[in-house]
Coordinates of C-alpha atoms in Angstrom, one line a residue:
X1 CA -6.6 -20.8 -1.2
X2 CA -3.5 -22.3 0.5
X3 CA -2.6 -20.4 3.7
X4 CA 0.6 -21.6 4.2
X5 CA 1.4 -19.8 0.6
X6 CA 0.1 -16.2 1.8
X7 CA 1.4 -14.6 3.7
X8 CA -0.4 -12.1 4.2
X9 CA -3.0 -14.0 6.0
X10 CA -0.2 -15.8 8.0
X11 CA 0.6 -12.0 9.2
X12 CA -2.4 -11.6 10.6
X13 CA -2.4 -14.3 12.4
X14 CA 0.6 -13.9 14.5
X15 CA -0.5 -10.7 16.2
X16 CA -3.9 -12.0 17.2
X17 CA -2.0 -15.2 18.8
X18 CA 0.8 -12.4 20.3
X19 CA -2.5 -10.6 21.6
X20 CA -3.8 -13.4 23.4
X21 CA -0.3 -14.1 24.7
X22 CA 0.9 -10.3 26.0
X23 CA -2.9 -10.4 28.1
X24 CA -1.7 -13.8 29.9
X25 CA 2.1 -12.3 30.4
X26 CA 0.8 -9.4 32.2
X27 CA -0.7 -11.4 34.6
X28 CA 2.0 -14.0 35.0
X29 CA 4.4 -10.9 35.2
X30 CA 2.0 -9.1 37.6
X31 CA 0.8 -12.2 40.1
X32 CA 3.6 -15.1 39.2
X33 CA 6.8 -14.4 37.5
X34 CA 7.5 -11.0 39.3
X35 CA 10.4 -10.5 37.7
X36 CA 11.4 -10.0 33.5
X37 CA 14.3 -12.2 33.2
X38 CA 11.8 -15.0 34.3
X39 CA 9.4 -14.6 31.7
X40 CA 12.4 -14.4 29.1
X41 CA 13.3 -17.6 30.0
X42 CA 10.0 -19.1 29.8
X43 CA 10.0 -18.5 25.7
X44 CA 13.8 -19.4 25.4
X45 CA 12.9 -22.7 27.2
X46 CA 10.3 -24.1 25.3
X47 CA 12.1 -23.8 22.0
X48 CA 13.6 -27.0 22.4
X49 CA 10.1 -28.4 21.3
X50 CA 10.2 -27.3 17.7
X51 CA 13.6 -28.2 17.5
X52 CA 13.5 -31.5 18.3
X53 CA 10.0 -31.5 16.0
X54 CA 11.7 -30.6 12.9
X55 CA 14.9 -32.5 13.5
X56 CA 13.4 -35.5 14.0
X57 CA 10.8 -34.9 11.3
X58 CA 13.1 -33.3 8.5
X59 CA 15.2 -35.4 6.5
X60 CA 18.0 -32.5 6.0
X61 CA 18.0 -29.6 8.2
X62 CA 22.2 -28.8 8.2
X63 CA 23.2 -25.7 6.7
X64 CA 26.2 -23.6 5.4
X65 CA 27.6 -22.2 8.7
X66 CA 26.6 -18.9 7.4
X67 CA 23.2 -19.4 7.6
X68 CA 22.9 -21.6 10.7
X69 CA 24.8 -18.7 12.5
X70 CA 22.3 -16.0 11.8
X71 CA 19.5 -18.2 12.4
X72 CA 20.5 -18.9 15.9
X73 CA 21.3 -15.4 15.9
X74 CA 18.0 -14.4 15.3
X75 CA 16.4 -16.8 17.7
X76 CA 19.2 -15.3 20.7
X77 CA 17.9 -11.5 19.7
X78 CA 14.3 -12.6 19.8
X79 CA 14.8 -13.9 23.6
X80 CA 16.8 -10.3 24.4
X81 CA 13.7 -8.9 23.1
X82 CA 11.4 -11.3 24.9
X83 CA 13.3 -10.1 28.3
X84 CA 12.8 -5.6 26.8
X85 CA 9.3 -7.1 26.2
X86 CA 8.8 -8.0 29.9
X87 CA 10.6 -5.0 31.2
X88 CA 8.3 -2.9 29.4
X89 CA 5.5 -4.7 30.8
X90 CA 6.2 -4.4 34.4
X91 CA 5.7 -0.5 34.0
X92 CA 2.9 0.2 31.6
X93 CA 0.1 -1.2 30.6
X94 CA -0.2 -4.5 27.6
X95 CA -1.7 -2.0 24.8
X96 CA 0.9 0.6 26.0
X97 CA 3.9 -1.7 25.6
X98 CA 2.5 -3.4 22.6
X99 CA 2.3 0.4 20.7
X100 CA 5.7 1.5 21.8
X101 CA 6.9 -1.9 20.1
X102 CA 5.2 -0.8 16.9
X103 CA 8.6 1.3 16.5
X104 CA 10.3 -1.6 15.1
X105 CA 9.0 -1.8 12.2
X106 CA 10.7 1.7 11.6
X107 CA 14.0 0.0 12.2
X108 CA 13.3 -3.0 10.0
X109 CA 12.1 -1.5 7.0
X110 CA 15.9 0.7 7.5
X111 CA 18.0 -2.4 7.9
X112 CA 15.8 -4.5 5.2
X113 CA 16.5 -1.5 2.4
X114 CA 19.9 -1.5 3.3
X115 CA 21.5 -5.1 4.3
X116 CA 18.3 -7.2 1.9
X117 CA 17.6 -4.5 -0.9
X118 CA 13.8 -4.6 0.1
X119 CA 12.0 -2.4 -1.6
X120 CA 8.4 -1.7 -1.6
X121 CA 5.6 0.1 -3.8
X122 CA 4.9 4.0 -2.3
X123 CA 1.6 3.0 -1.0
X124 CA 3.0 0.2 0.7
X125 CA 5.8 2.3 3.2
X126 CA 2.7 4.8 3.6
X127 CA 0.5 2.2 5.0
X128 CA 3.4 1.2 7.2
X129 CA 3.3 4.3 8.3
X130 CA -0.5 4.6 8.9
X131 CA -0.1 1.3 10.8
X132 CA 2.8 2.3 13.0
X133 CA 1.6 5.6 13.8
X134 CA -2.4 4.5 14.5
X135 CA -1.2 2.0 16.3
X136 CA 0.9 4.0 18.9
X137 CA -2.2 6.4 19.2
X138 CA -4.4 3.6 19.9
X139 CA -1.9 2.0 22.5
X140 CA -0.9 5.4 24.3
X141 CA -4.5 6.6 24.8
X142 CA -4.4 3.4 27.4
X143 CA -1.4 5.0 29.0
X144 CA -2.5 6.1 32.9
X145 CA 1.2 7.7 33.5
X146 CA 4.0 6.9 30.8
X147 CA 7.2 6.2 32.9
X148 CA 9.7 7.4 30.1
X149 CA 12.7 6.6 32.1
X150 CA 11.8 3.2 32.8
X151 CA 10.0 1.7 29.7
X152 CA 11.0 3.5 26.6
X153 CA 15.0 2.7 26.9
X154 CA 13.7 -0.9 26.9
X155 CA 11.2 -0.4 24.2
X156 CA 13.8 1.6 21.8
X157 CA 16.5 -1.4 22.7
X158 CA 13.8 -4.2 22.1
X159 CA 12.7 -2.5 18.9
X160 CA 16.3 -2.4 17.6
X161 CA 17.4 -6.0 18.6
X162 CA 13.9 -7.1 17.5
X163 CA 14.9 -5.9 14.4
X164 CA 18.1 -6.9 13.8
X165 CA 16.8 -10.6 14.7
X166 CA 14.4 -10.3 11.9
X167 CA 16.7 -8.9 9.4
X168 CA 18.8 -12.2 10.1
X169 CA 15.8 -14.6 10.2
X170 CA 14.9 -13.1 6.8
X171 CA 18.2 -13.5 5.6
X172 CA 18.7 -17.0 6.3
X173 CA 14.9 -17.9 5.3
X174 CA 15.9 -16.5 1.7
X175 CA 18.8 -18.8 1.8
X176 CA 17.2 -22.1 2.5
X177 CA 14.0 -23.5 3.5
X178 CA 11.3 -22.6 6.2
X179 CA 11.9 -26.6 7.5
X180 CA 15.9 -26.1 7.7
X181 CA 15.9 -22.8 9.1
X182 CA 13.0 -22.7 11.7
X183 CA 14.7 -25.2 13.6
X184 CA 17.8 -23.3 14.2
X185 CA 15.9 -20.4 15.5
X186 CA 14.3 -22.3 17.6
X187 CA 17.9 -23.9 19.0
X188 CA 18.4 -19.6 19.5
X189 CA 15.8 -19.7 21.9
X190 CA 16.4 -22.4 23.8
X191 CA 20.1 -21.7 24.2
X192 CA 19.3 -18.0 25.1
X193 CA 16.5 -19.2 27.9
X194 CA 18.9 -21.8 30.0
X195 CA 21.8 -19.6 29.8
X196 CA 19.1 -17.7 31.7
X197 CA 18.0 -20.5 34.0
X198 CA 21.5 -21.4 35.1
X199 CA 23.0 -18.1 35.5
X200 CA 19.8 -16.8 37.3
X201 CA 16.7 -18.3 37.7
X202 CA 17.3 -21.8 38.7
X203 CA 16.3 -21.5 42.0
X204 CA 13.1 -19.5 41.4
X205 CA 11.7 -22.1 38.6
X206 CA 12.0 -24.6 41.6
X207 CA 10.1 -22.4 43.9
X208 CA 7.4 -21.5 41.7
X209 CA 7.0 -25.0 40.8
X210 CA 6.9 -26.4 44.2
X211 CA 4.3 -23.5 45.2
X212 CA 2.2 -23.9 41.7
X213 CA 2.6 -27.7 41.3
X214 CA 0.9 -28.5 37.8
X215 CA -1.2 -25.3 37.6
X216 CA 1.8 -23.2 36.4
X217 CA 2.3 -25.9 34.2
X218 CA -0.7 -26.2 31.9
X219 CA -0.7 -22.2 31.8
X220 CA 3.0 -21.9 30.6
X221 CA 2.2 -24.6 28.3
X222 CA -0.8 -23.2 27.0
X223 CA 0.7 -19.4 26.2
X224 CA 4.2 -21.4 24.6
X225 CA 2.0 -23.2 22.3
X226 CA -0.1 -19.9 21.5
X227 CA 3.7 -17.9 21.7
X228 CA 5.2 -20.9 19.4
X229 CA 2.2 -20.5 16.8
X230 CA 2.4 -17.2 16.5
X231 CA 6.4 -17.5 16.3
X232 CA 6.0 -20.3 13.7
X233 CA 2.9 -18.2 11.6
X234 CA 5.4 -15.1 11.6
X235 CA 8.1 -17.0 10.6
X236 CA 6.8 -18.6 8.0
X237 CA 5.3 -15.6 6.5
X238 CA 8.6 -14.0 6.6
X239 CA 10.0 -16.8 4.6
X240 CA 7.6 -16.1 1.8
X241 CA 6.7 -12.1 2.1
X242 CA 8.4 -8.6 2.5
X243 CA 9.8 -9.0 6.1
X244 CA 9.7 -4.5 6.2
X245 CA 5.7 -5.5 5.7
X246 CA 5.3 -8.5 8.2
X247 CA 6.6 -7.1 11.0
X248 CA 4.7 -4.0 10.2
X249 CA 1.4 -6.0 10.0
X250 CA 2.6 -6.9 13.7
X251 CA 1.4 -3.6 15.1
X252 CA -2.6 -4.3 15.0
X253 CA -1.8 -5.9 18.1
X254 CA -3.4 -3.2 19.9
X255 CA -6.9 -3.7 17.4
X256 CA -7.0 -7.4 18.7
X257 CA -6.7 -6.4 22.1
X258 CA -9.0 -3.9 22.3
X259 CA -11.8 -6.6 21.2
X260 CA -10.5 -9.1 23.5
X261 CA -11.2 -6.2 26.2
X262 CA -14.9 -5.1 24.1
X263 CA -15.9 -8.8 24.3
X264 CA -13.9 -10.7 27.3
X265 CA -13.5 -7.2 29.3
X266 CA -17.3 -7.4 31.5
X267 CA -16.3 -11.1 32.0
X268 CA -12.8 -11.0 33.2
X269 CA -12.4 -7.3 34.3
X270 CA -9.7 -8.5 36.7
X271 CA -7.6 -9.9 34.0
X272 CA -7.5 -6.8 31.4
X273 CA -6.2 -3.3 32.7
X274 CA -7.2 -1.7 29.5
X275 CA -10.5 0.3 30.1
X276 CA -13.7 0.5 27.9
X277 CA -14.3 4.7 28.8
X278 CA -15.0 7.7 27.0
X279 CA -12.5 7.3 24.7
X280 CA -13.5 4.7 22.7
X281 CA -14.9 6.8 19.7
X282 CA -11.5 7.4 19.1
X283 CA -10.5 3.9 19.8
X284 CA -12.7 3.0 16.6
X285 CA -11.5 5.5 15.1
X286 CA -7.6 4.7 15.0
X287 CA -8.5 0.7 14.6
X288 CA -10.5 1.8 11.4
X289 CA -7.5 4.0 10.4
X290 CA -4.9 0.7 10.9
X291 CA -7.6 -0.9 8.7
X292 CA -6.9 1.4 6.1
X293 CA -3.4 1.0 6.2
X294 CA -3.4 -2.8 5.7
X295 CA -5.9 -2.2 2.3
X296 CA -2.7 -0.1 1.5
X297 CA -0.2 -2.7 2.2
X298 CA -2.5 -5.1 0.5
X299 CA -4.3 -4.0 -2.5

């Protein structure tokens, strides 16, 4: 089977890379970064890596203005969401933030019926549903005190634009190729993460680097290469599948990260705040729920 040609497979993928990625974040945000602009700009930074990648290794990556526009577009929203991301972090806990998030799919299967004519089999918007809603169960069990007025304005804004940047990555996918338009997404982030850096943040990327030296290196690097996989995964997926069902797909986030915690968790307890505790018989029971809903997006 070729992987790069389902992309299903590809969709699962991304979230267990974003998984691995949202457990590092919180403790970058928590002991590092201190601050969600910072993190933001992080991602937006390293997208001038792919970009120079694929220019350099494409033979033709120009596009009709049209296209290129909403790509970068879609790269600049995914960096605004990137920053809601963070800012939702700083409050709640990884799983919490991560289920909250799962609300976007909600928004993207609305924009993809209406501006992309996506439409999907019954069974298929059900399990979206089964996905969403287990998923946001599974996550909010976690919760020790949901802060409404501080992370769900963020998580409703970062579900929207997160949205909206997938409606237009979508969009330009169906009008070219992955190796054309991936680039351009990529230029999005970078553009949107030093607009960051030298409006704000300049001096604190030289103070963290003077105080980390090479350590906060190799750890950024590491999480944008897992971040960039899971970006690149996602993205191609979207360029060959239902986008409404991809990004739904995205919310078993919370089912990879409650293994991490089963199976990293009495190794690394200072690095996970989720807790193994009574609840876990539901916990099962919502991930084996989600499970149902992807046989139902599936089959």
């Amino acid at each position: 089977m070729n992987l790069a040609n389902n992309w299903l497979y590809l969709a699962l993928i991304a979230p267990l890379l974003w998984a691995l990625v949202v457990l590092i974040d919180d403790n970058l945000l928590r002991k590092v970064y201190r601050s969600p602009s910072f993190g933001a700009m992080v991602a937006g930074l390293f997208g001038i890596f792919p970009f120079i990648y694929f220019s350099i290794t494409n033979e033709s990556y120009t596009l009709p203005t049209k296209v290129m526009a909403a790509a970068i577009a879609s790269g600049v929203l995914t960096i605004v969401f990137y920053y809601c991301y963070f800012k939702a972090l700083s409050s709640e806990e990884p799983s919490t933030t991560v289920a909250l998030l799962s609300l976007m799919p909600v928004f993207v299967v609305i924009l993809a019926a209406v501006f992309l004519h996506e439409s999907l089999l019954t069974k298929q918007y059900v399990g979206i549903g089964v996905i969403v809603l287990s998923s946001t169960y599974l996550g909010l069990m976690e919760a020790r005190k949901l802060k409404f007025n501080d992370a769900i304005g963020y998580v409703l804004a970062g579900s929207v634009v997160g949205a909206i940047a997938s409606i237009l990555a979508k969009f330009a996918y169906d009008q070219a190729t992955f190796k054309t338009v991936f680039p351009w997404i990529s230029f999005g982030f970078f553009v949107t993460g030093a607009a960051i850096y030298i409006f704000g943040h300049s001096a604190e990327a030289k103070r963290l680097a003077k105080k980390t030296g090479i350590a906060l290196v190799l750890v950024m690097l590491t999480i944008e290469l897992l971040n960039f996989g899971a970006e690149f995964t996602q993205g191609l997926a979207i360029s060959r599948g239902p986008v409404s069902i991809i990004r739904a797909i995205e919310g078993i986030q919370p089912l990879y990260m409650l293994l991490f915690a089963i199976v990293l968790g009495p190794f690394l307890r200072s690095f996970f705040r989720e807790q193994i505790d009574q609840k876990f018989p539901k916990k099962v029971l919502a991930m084996l729920i989600m499970i149902g809903g992807l046989y139902l997006i599936a089959s």
